PDB file of C-alpha atoms in Angstrom:
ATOM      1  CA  UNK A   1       0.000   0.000   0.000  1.00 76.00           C
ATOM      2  CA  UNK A   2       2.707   2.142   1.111  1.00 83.00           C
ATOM      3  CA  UNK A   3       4.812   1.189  -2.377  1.00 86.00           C
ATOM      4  CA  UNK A   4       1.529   2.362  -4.177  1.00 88.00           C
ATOM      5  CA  UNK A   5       0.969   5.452  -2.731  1.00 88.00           C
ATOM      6  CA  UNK A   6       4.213   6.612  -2.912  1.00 89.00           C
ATOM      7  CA  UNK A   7       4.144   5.765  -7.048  1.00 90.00           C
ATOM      8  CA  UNK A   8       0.888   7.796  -6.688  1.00 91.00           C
ATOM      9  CA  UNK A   9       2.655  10.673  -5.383  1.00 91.00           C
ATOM     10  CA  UNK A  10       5.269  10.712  -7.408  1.00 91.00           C
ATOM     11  CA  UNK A  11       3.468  10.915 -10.833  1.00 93.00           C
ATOM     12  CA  UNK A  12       1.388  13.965  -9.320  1.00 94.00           C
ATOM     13  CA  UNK A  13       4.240  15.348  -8.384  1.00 92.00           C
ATOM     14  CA  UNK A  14       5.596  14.921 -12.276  1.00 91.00           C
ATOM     15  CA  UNK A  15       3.014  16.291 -13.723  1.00 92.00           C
ATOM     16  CA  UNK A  16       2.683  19.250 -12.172  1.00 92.00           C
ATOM     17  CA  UNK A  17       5.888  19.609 -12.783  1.00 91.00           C
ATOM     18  CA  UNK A  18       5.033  19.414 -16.640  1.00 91.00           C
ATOM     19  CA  UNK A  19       2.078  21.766 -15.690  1.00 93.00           C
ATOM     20  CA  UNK A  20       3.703  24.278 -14.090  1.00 89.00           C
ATOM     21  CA  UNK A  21       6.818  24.205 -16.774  1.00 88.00           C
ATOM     22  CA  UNK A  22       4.192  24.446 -19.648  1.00 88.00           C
ATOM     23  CA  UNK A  23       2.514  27.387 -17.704  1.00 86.00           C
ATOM     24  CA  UNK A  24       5.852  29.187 -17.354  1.00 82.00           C
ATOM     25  CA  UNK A  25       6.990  28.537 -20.823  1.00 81.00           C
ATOM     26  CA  UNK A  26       3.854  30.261 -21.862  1.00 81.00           C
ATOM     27  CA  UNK A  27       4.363  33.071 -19.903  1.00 79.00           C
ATOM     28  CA  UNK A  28       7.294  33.659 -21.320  1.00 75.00           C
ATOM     29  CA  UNK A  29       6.480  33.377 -25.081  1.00 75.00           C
ATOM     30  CA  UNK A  30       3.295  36.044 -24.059  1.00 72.00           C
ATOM     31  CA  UNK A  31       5.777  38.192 -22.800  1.00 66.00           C
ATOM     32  CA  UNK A  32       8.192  38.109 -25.699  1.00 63.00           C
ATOM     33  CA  UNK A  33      11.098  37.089 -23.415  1.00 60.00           C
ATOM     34  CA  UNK A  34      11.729  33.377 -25.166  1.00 56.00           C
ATOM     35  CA  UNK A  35      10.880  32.636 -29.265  1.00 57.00           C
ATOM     36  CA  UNK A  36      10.702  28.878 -29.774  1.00 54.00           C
ATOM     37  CA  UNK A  37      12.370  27.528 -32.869  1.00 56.00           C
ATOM     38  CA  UNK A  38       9.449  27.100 -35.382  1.00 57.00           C
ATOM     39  CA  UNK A  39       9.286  23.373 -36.651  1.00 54.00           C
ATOM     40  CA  UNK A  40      10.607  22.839 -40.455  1.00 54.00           C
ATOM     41  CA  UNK A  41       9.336  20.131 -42.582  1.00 56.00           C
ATOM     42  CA  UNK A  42      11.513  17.889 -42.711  1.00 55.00           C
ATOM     43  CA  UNK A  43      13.688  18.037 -45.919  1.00 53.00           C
ATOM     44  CA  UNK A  44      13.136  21.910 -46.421  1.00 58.00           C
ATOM     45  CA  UNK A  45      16.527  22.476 -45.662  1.00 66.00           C
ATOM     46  CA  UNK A  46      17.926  25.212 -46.945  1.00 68.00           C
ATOM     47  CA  UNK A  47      21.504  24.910 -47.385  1.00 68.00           C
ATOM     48  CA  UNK A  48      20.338  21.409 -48.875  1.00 74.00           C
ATOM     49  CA  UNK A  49      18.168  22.711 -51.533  1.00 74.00           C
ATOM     50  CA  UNK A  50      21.167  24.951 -52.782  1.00 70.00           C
ATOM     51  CA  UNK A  51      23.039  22.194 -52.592  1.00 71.00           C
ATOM     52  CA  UNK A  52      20.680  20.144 -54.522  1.00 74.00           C
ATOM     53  CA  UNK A  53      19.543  23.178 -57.108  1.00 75.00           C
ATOM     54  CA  UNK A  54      24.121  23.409 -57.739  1.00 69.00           C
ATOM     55  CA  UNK A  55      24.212  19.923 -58.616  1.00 71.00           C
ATOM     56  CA  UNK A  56      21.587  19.811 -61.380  1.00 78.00           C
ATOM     57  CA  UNK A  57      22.698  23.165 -62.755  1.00 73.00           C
ATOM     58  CA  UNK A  58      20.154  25.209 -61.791  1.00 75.00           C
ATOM     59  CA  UNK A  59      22.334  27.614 -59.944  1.00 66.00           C
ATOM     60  CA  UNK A  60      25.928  28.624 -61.142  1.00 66.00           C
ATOM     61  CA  UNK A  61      29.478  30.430 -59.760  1.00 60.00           C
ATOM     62  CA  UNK A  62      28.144  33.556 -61.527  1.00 62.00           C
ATOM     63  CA  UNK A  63      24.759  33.774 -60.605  1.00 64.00           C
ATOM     64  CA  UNK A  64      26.073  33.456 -56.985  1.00 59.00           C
ATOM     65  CA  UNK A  65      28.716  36.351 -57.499  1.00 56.00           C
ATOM     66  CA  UNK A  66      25.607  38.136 -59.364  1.00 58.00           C
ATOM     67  CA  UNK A  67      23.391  37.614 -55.779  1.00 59.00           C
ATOM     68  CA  UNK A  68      26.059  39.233 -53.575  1.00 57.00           C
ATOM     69  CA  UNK A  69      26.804  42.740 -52.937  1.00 59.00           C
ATOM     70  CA  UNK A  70      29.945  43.403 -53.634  1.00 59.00           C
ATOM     71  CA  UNK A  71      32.471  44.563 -50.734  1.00 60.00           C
ATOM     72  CA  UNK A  72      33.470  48.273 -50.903  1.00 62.00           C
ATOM     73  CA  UNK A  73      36.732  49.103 -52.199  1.00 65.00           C
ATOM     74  CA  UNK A  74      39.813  49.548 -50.027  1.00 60.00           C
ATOM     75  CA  UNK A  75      41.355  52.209 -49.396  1.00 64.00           C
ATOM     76  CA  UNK A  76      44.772  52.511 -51.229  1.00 63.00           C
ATOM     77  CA  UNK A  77      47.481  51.809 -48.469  1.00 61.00           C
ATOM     78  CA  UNK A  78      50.141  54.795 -48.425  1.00 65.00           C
ATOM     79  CA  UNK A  79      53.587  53.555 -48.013  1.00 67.00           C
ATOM     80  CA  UNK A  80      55.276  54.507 -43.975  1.00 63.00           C
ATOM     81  CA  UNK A  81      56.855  57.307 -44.256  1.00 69.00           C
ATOM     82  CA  UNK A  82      60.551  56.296 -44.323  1.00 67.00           C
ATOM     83  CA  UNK A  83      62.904  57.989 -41.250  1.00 65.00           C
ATOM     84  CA  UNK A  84      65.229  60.584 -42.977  1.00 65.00           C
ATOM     85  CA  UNK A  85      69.004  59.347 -42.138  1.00 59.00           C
ATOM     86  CA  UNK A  86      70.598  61.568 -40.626  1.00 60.00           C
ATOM     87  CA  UNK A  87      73.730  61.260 -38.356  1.00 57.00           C
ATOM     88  CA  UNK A  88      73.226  60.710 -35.150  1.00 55.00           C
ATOM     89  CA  UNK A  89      74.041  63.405 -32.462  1.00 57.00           C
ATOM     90  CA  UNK A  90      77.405  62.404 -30.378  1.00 55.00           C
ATOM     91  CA  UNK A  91      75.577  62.714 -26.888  1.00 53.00           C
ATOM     92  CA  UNK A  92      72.964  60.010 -28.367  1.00 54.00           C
ATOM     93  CA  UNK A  93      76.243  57.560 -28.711  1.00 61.00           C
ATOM     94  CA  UNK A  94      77.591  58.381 -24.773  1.00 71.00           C
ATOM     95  CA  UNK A  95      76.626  56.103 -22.366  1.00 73.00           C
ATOM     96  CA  UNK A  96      73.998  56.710 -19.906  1.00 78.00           C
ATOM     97  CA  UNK A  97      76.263  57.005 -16.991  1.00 79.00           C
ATOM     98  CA  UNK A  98      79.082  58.711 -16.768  1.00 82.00           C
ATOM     99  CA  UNK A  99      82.050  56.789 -16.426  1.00 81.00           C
ATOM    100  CA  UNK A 100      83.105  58.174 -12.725  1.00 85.00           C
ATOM    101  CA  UNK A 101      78.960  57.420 -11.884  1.00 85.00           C
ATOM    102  CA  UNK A 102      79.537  54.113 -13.866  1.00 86.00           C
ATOM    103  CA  UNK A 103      82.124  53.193 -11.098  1.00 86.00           C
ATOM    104  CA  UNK A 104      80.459  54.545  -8.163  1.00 86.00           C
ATOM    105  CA  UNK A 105      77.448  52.211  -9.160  1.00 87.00           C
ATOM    106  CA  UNK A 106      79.658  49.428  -9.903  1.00 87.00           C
ATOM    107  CA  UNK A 107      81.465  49.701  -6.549  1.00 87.00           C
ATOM    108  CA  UNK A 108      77.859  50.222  -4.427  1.00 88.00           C
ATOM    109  CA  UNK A 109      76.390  46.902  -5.784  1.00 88.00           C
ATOM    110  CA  UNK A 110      78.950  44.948  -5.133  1.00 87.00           C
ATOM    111  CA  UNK A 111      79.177  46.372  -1.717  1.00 89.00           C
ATOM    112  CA  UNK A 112      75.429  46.673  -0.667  1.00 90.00           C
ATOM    113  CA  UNK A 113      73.885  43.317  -2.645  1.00 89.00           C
ATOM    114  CA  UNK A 114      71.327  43.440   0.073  1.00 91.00           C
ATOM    115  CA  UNK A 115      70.595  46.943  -1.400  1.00 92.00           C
ATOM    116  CA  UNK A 116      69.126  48.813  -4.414  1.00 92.00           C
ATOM    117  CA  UNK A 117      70.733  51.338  -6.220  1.00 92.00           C
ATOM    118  CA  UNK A 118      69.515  53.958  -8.819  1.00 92.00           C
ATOM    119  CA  UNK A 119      70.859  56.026 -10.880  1.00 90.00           C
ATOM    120  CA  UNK A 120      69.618  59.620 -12.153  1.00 88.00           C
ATOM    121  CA  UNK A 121      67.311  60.424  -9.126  1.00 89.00           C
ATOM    122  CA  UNK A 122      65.094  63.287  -9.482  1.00 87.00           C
ATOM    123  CA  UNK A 123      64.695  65.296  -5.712  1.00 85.00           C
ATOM    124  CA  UNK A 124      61.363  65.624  -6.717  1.00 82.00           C
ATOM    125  CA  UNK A 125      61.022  61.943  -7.138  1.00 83.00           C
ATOM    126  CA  UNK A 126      62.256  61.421  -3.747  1.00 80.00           C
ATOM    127  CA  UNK A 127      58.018  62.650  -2.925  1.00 71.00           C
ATOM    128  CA  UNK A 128      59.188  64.684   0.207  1.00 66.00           C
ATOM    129  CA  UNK A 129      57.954  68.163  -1.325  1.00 66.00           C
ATOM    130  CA  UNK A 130      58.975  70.034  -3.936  1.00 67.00           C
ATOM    131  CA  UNK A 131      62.421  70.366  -4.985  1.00 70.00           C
ATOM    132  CA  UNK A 132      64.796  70.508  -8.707  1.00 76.00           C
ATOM    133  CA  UNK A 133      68.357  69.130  -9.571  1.00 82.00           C
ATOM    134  CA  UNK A 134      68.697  65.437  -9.301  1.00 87.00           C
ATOM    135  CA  UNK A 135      71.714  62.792  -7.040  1.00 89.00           C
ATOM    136  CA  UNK A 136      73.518  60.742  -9.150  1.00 89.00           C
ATOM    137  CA  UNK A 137      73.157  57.683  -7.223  1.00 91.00           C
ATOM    138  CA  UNK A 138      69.718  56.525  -4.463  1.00 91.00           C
ATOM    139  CA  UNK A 139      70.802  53.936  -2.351  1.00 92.00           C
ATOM    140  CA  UNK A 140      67.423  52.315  -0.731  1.00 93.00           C
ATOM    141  CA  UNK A 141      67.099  49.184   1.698  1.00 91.00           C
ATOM    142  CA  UNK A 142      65.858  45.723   0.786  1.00 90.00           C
ATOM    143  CA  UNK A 143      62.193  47.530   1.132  1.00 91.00           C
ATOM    144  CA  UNK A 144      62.790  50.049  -1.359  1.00 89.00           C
ATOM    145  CA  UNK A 145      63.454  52.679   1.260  1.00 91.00           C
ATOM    146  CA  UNK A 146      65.890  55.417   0.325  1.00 91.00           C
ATOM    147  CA  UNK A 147      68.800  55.548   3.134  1.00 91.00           C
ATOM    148  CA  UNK A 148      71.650  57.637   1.404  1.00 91.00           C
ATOM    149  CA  UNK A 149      71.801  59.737  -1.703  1.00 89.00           C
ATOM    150  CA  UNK A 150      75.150  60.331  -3.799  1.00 90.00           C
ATOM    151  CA  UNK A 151      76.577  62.608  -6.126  1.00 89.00           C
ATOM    152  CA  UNK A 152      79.795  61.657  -7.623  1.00 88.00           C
ATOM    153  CA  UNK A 153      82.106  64.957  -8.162  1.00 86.00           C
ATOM    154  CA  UNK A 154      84.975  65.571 -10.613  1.00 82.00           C
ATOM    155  CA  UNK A 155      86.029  68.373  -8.866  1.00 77.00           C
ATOM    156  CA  UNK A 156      84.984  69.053  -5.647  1.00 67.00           C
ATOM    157  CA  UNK A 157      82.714  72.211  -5.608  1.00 69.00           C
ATOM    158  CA  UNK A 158      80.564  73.360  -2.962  1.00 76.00           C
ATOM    159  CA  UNK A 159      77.385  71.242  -2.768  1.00 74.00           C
ATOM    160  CA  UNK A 160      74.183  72.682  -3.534  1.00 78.00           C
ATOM    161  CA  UNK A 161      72.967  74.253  -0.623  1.00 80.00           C
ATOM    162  CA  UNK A 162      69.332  73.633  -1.396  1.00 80.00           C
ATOM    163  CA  UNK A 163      69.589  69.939  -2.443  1.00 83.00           C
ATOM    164  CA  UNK A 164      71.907  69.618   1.374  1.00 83.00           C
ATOM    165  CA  UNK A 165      68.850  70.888   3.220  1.00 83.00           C
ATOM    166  CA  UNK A 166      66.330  68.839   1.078  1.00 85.00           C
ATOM    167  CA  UNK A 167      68.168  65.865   1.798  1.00 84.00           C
ATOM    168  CA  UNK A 168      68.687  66.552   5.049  1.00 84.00           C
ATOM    169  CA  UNK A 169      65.027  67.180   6.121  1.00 84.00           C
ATOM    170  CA  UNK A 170      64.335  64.176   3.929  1.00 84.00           C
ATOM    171  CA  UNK A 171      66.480  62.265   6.794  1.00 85.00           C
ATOM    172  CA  UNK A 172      68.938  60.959   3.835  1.00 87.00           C
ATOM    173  CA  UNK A 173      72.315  60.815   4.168  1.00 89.00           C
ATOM    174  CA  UNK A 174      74.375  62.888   1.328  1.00 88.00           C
ATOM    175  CA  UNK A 175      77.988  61.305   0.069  1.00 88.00           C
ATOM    176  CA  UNK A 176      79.722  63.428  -2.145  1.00 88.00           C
ATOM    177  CA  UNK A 177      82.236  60.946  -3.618  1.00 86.00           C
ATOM    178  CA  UNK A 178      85.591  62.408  -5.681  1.00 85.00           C
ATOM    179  CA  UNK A 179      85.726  60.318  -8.706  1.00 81.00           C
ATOM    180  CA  UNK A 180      89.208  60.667  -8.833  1.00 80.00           C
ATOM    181  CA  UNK A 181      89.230  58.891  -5.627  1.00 83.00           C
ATOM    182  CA  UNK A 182      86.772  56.754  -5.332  1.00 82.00           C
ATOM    183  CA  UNK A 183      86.259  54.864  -2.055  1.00 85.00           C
ATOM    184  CA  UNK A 184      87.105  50.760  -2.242  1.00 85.00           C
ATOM    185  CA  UNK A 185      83.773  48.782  -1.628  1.00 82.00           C
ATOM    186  CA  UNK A 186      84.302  48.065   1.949  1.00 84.00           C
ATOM    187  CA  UNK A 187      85.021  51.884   2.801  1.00 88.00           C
ATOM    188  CA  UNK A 188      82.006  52.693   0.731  1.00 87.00           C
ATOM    189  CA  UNK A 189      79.899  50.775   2.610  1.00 88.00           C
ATOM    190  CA  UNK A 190      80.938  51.798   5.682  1.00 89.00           C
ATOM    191  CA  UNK A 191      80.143  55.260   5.115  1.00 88.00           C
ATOM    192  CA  UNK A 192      76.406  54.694   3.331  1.00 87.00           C
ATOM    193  CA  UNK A 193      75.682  52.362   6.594  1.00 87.00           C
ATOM    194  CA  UNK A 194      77.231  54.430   9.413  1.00 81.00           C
ATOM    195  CA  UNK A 195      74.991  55.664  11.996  1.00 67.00           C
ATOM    196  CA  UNK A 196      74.021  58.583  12.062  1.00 60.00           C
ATOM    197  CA  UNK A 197      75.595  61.185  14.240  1.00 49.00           C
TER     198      UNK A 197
END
């Protein structure tokens, strides 16, 4: 009995199942949201009739070309403009660094290859307020904090006054290396990692 009832339930619960999916499937099509495919008869193909109507002749290449629009024209492709050659200038064929910074960066990675160092520093890029002229060499921690900033001096002028106070208010410490005497590594290190006084 139990067995019987339960098949009962069951197929009510199917169909209204079927019921309520019917219902909902015409609420849809009333509201526009769902368009059923519309049945075909069954060889009413249409890529199998042209098929069909090419084989026995009844259609040709040139009636299909005929049918088609045909594509609008491209425009004509201008040639690039081709570069003028002209020699280049002699600062484009210096090196980006100049040799006594090339040496001064050399000498700080080996010494600091816990560190990162930059070359070409901006003050302004330092973002500690505004500020011109640049440090040839930003020496920052293993977190990308700058700890000492470096110019590297042929002769050894007075330093900028301005770019002093910026950098000390920045809480850097400023080398000014000679580059005719450039520190060894292991004095260079000692003075961008002394304490400060």
């Amino acid at each position: 009995m139990n067995l019987f009832l339960g098949v009962i339930g069951v197929l009510i619960l199917c169909g209204a199942l079927v019921i309520w999916f019917l219902y909902f499937r015409r609420i849809q099509e009333d509201a526009g949201l769902v368009e059923l495919p519309k049945k075909k008869n069954p060889g009413t193909n249409d890529l199998e009739q042209f098929i069909a109507a090419y084989r026995s002749g009844q259609v040709t290449a040139a009636d299909l070309k005929a049918e088609q629009p045909s594509p609008a024209p491209l425009p004509a492709l201008q040639p690039a403009p081709q570069p003028v050659a002209t020699a280049a200038p002699a600062a484009a064929q210096t090196a980006f660094l100049r040799p006594e910074v090339k040496v001064g960066y050399l000498s700080l990675r080996a010494c600091l290859r816990d560190h990162h160092v930059f070359a070409h520093v901006r003050l302004a890029d330092l973002g500690r307020g505004l500020a011109s002229g640049r440090i040839d060499l930003l020496v920052c921690n293993s977190r990308f904090e700058p700890i000492a900033a470096i110019d590297v001096v042929r002769n050894e002028p007075e330093a900028d006054a301005g770019k002093l106070t910026f950098l000390r208010n920045a809480g850097l410490r400023y080398l000014r290396l000679p580059a005719a005497r450039m520190p060894k590594p292991d004095e260079l290190r000692g003075l961008v990692l002394a304490e400060k006084p």
